[in-house]
Short mmCIF file of C-alpha atoms in Angstrom, two decimals:
data_model
loop_
_atom_site.label_atom_id
_atom_site.label_comp_id
_atom_site.label_asym_id
_atom_site.label_seq_id
_atom_site.Cartn_x
_atom_site.Cartn_y
_atom_site.Cartn_z
CA MET A 1 -16.88 7.45 17.01
CA GLU A 2 -16.18 10.66 18.91
CA ALA A 3 -13.04 11.52 16.98
CA GLU A 4 -13.14 14.66 14.83
CA ALA A 5 -10.27 13.57 12.59
CA LEU A 6 -9.30 10.15 11.31
CA VAL A 7 -6.01 8.58 10.26
CA VAL A 8 -6.31 5.30 8.39
CA SER A 9 -3.10 3.29 8.19
CA ALA A 10 -2.80 0.03 6.31
CA GLY A 11 -0.42 -2.75 5.36
CA ALA A 12 -0.70 -5.74 3.06
CA GLY A 13 -3.33 -7.45 5.22
CA MET A 14 -5.85 -4.79 4.20
CA GLY A 15 -6.04 -6.19 0.68
CA VAL A 16 -6.55 -9.85 1.55
CA ASP A 17 -10.32 -9.47 1.90
CA SER A 18 -10.40 -8.01 -1.63
CA GLY A 19 -8.91 -11.26 -2.89
CA LEU A 20 -5.34 -10.00 -3.25
CA PRO A 21 -2.57 -12.54 -2.51
CA ASP A 22 -1.09 -12.83 0.97
CA PHE A 23 2.67 -12.63 0.44
CA ARG A 24 3.44 -13.34 4.10
CA GLY A 25 6.18 -15.97 4.01
CA ASP A 26 7.58 -17.73 0.97
CA GLN A 27 4.77 -20.28 0.85
CA GLY A 28 2.11 -17.59 0.46
CA PHE A 29 4.06 -15.92 -2.33
CA TRP A 30 4.76 -19.19 -4.12
CA LYS A 31 1.10 -20.21 -3.89
CA ALA A 32 0.22 -17.03 -5.77
CA TYR A 33 3.11 -17.35 -8.24
CA PRO A 34 4.09 -21.01 -8.84
CA PRO A 35 6.67 -20.16 -11.56
CA PHE A 36 8.75 -18.32 -8.96
CA ALA A 37 8.52 -21.34 -6.66
CA ARG A 38 10.03 -23.46 -9.42
CA LEU A 39 12.85 -20.92 -9.74
CA GLY A 40 13.30 -20.78 -5.96
CA LEU A 41 12.74 -17.00 -5.95
CA SER A 42 10.97 -15.39 -2.99
CA PHE A 43 9.02 -12.12 -2.86
CA VAL A 44 12.10 -10.40 -1.40
CA ASP A 45 14.18 -11.80 -4.26
CA MET A 46 11.78 -10.53 -6.92
CA ALA A 47 11.00 -7.13 -5.37
CA ASN A 48 14.48 -5.98 -6.27
CA PRO A 49 15.75 -3.57 -8.98
CA TYR A 50 18.38 -6.18 -9.93
CA TRP A 51 15.92 -7.83 -12.32
CA PHE A 52 15.24 -4.66 -14.30
CA ALA A 53 18.96 -4.46 -15.06
CA ASN A 54 19.58 -8.17 -15.59
CA ASP A 55 16.31 -9.84 -16.69
CA PRO A 56 13.72 -7.17 -17.54
CA THR A 57 11.15 -9.57 -19.00
CA LEU A 58 11.05 -11.41 -15.66
CA ALA A 59 10.98 -8.13 -13.73
CA TRP A 60 8.05 -6.83 -15.76
CA GLY A 61 6.40 -10.25 -15.59
CA PHE A 62 6.27 -9.86 -11.82
CA TYR A 63 5.28 -6.21 -11.69
CA GLY A 64 3.15 -6.29 -14.83
CA HIS A 65 1.04 -9.12 -13.43
CA ARG A 66 0.56 -7.19 -10.20
CA LEU A 67 -0.33 -4.01 -12.08
CA ASN A 68 -2.99 -5.87 -14.06
CA LEU A 69 -4.28 -7.58 -10.90
CA TYR A 70 -4.62 -4.35 -8.94
CA ARG A 71 -6.41 -2.66 -11.82
CA GLU A 72 -8.95 -5.49 -11.92
CA THR A 73 -9.48 -5.76 -8.14
CA HIS A 74 -12.49 -4.11 -6.51
CA PRO A 75 -11.80 -2.81 -2.97
CA HIS A 76 -13.76 -4.70 -0.31
CA ASP A 77 -16.58 -3.10 1.67
CA GLY A 78 -14.26 -2.17 4.54
CA PHE A 79 -12.82 0.61 2.39
CA GLY A 80 -16.32 2.02 1.95
CA ILE A 81 -16.96 1.90 5.70
CA LEU A 82 -13.73 3.79 6.39
CA LEU A 83 -14.58 6.31 3.67
CA ARG A 84 -18.00 6.96 5.20
CA TRP A 85 -16.44 7.49 8.62
CA ALA A 86 -13.83 9.80 7.09
CA ARG A 87 -16.43 11.96 5.36
CA SER A 88 -18.31 12.42 8.64
CA LYS A 89 -15.32 14.01 10.43
CA PRO A 90 -14.92 17.80 10.61
CA GLY A 91 -11.16 17.40 10.26
CA GLY A 92 -11.46 14.80 7.54
CA CYS A 93 -9.09 11.90 7.03
CA PHE A 94 -5.60 11.04 5.84
CA VAL A 95 -4.40 7.61 4.74
CA PHE A 96 -0.90 6.23 5.34
CA THR A 97 -0.19 2.94 3.60
CA SER A 98 2.72 0.74 2.60
CA ASN A 99 0.56 -0.82 -0.13
CA VAL A 100 1.43 0.07 -3.71
CA ASP A 101 -1.89 -1.12 -5.15
CA GLY A 102 -3.86 2.17 -5.25
CA GLN A 103 -6.90 0.55 -3.63
CA PHE A 104 -7.69 3.55 -1.39
CA GLN A 105 -7.90 5.88 -4.38
CA THR A 106 -10.01 3.33 -6.29
CA ALA A 107 -12.36 3.20 -3.29
CA GLY A 108 -12.89 6.97 -3.44
CA PHE A 109 -10.35 8.39 -0.99
CA ASP A 110 -8.92 11.77 -1.98
CA GLU A 111 -5.71 11.35 -4.01
CA ASP A 112 -4.23 14.33 -2.14
CA ALA A 113 -4.91 12.77 1.27
CA VAL A 114 -2.99 9.50 0.82
CA VAL A 115 0.64 8.73 1.67
CA GLU A 116 2.04 5.72 -0.20
CA CYS A 117 5.29 5.32 1.72
CA HIS A 118 6.61 2.64 -0.67
CA GLY A 119 5.39 4.39 -3.82
CA SER A 120 2.73 3.22 -6.26
CA ILE A 121 2.70 0.63 -9.02
CA HIS A 122 0.39 2.97 -10.94
CA TYR A 123 3.29 5.39 -11.51
CA LEU A 124 6.50 4.81 -13.48
CA GLN A 125 10.04 6.13 -13.57
CA CYS A 126 13.11 5.52 -15.69
CA ALA A 127 14.98 2.38 -14.58
CA GLY A 128 18.30 4.24 -15.00
CA PRO A 129 17.11 6.69 -13.93
CA CYS A 130 17.88 9.29 -16.58
CA GLY A 131 16.33 12.04 -14.45
CA ARG A 132 13.75 12.71 -11.74
CA HIS A 133 10.62 12.37 -13.87
CA ILE A 134 7.68 10.29 -12.53
CA TRP A 135 4.59 9.70 -14.67
CA ALA A 136 1.26 7.86 -14.48
CA ALA A 137 1.07 4.34 -15.88
CA GLY A 138 -2.50 4.76 -17.06
CA GLY A 139 -1.82 4.09 -20.74
CA VAL A 140 0.62 1.23 -20.13
CA ARG A 141 -0.46 -2.37 -20.65
CA VAL A 142 1.82 -5.31 -19.90
CA GLU A 143 1.10 -8.73 -21.38
CA VAL A 144 2.33 -11.52 -19.11
CA ASP A 145 2.65 -15.25 -19.80
CA GLU A 146 1.46 -16.63 -16.45
CA SER A 147 3.07 -20.03 -17.12
CA THR A 148 6.52 -18.42 -17.05
CA MET A 149 5.77 -15.03 -15.43
CA ARG A 150 7.59 -13.28 -18.25
CA ALA A 151 6.35 -10.13 -19.96
CA ALA A 152 6.00 -9.88 -23.71
CA ALA A 153 7.64 -7.12 -25.73
CA PRO A 154 7.38 -4.22 -25.91
CA LEU A 155 8.24 -3.53 -22.27
CA PRO A 156 7.28 -0.15 -20.78
CA GLY A 157 9.77 2.52 -21.76
CA CYS A 158 10.93 5.82 -20.33
CA ASN A 159 9.03 8.62 -22.03
CA ARG A 160 12.14 10.83 -21.98
CA CYS A 161 15.21 8.74 -22.86
CA GLY A 162 13.46 5.72 -24.41
CA GLY A 163 15.20 3.27 -22.09
CA LEU A 164 13.49 0.76 -19.82
CA ALA A 165 10.89 2.06 -17.35
CA ARG A 166 10.08 0.54 -13.96
CA PRO A 167 7.37 1.10 -11.36
CA ASN A 168 7.89 4.01 -8.98
CA VAL A 169 7.91 1.50 -6.14
CA LEU A 170 10.49 1.23 -3.36
CA MET A 171 12.05 -2.21 -3.69
CA PHE A 172 14.54 -4.04 -1.49
CA GLY A 173 18.09 -2.76 -1.90
CA ASP A 174 16.75 0.04 -4.07
CA TRP A 175 19.08 3.01 -4.66
CA SER A 176 17.39 4.19 -7.86
CA TRP A 177 13.86 4.77 -6.53
CA LEU A 178 12.72 8.36 -7.04
CA PRO A 179 10.99 9.49 -3.81
CA ALA A 180 9.68 12.90 -4.91
CA ARG A 181 6.03 11.88 -5.26
CA THR A 182 5.97 10.17 -1.86
CA SER A 183 7.87 13.08 -0.26
CA GLU A 184 5.18 15.49 -1.45
CA GLN A 185 2.49 13.21 -0.01
CA GLU A 186 4.32 13.16 3.32
CA ARG A 187 4.59 16.96 3.31
CA ARG A 188 0.81 17.28 2.91
CA PHE A 189 0.29 14.72 5.67
CA GLN A 190 2.44 16.66 8.13
CA GLU A 191 0.51 19.85 7.32
CA TRP A 192 -2.78 18.02 7.91
CA LEU A 193 -1.56 16.67 11.27
CA ILE A 194 -0.58 20.17 12.39
CA GLU A 195 -3.94 21.58 11.29
CA ASN A 196 -5.77 18.90 13.29
CA ARG A 197 -3.54 18.63 16.36
CA SER A 198 -6.21 20.15 18.61
CA ARG A 199 -8.94 17.80 17.36
CA PRO A 200 -9.72 14.44 19.00
CA THR A 201 -8.22 11.94 16.57
CA ALA A 202 -8.49 8.21 15.98
CA VAL A 203 -5.95 6.04 14.17
CA ILE A 204 -7.44 2.93 12.55
CA GLU A 205 -4.69 0.55 11.44
CA CYS A 206 -5.51 -2.49 9.30
CA GLY A 207 -3.30 -5.40 8.36
CA ALA A 208 0.12 -3.94 9.15
CA GLY A 209 2.61 -6.50 10.47
CA ARG A 210 6.04 -6.33 12.04
CA ALA A 211 7.98 -7.77 9.07
CA VAL A 212 8.11 -4.29 7.49
CA PRO A 213 7.26 -2.14 10.52
CA THR A 214 6.92 1.29 8.86
CA VAL A 215 3.13 1.48 9.14
CA ARG A 216 2.99 0.23 12.75
CA ALA A 217 5.68 2.67 13.83
CA THR A 218 3.92 5.55 12.07
CA SER A 219 0.58 4.66 13.67
CA GLU A 220 2.13 4.66 17.12
CA ARG A 221 4.02 7.90 16.50
CA ILE A 222 0.86 9.67 15.34
CA ALA A 223 -1.18 8.29 18.23
CA ALA A 224 1.38 9.68 20.67
CA GLY A 225 1.86 13.01 18.87
CA GLN A 226 -1.83 13.74 18.35
CA ASP A 227 -2.90 12.24 21.70
CA ALA A 228 -5.02 9.88 19.62
CA VAL A 229 -6.52 6.45 20.18
CA LEU A 230 -4.98 3.68 18.08
CA VAL A 231 -7.17 0.78 17.00
CA ARG A 232 -4.93 -1.95 15.54
CA ILE A 233 -6.71 -4.64 13.52
CA ASN A 234 -4.36 -7.53 12.79
CA VAL A 235 -5.06 -11.24 12.70
CA ARG A 236 -1.60 -12.35 13.83
CA GLU A 237 0.00 -9.33 15.52
CA PRO A 238 -2.63 -7.21 17.30
CA GLU A 239 -0.39 -6.08 20.19
CA VAL A 240 -0.59 -2.36 21.03
CA PRO A 241 1.01 0.05 23.49
CA ARG A 242 -0.77 0.48 26.82
CA GLY A 243 -4.01 2.40 26.57
CA HIS A 244 -4.78 1.47 22.96
CA ILE A 245 -6.93 -1.22 21.35
CA GLY A 246 -5.74 -4.35 19.53
CA ILE A 247 -8.16 -6.65 17.70
CA ALA A 248 -6.97 -10.07 16.51
CA HIS A 249 -9.25 -10.38 13.53
CA GLY A 250 -9.50 -9.60 9.81
CA ALA A 251 -10.02 -6.06 8.55
CA LEU A 252 -13.34 -6.42 6.71
CA ASP A 253 -15.22 -8.34 9.38
CA THR A 254 -13.89 -6.11 12.18
CA LEU A 255 -14.80 -2.88 10.38
CA ARG A 256 -18.28 -4.21 9.72
CA ARG A 257 -18.76 -5.11 13.38
CA ILE A 258 -17.49 -1.74 14.60
CA ASP A 259 -19.77 0.00 12.13
CA GLU A 260 -22.76 -2.04 13.29
CA CYS A 261 -22.05 -1.10 16.91
CA MET A 262 -21.72 2.56 16.01
CA ARG A 263 -24.99 2.52 14.09
CA ALA A 264 -26.69 0.85 17.03
CA GLY A 265 -25.23 3.40 19.41
CA GLY A 266 -23.10 0.77 21.15
#
């Protein structure tokens, strides 16, 4: 790869090869969480701050289960391939992802070179909120009854006011999300883009669909602004602007094949 700097962008499809659930469509969500199917609640319904105010054990059942799942999940080999490519570039790499699972950091990517545009489930904030404080969830454990998807007491609490805590994740219809951590990530990203604007750059996008188009739009904006090549890897929606590359295949297998070609000099 002739690029001297690399942007990796990723949506939910990046995690499927690690065994994480595919929430695309209600059926995919309900397959992963049958109790919510019985209640007739979709992913969009559950990813809403309403539940922290009105049914916190159900809210933390949903997010607590995901927090436990992401902690236990090992990133697939595609993350390692991308990391190796990133470390070979003079300009380095920055990650832009809508995923809240922390898989890039677990895989070894620099914490200071990742933008999590929807926040991270590994950080908490007050559900109120009582202030602007955001803190790591490292010492928090949530016990969840998977037959009901309800969390057991005690629920995570705010370490300032003692009220209910929630993940620092941007939900649907969310006016209480605290964006400071993500805003600081975005500031570092813009600085990195400016520092590398004269370098040949590649944008590798994995598993980002149109349903929530933030990642796709960002990939295309960066490709245009940095005069970069965009490689979009997406099983269902690989379409790209003219002059770029779309691959209708899964992330892990595609990254492996590209890596094999590069190693062979193809």
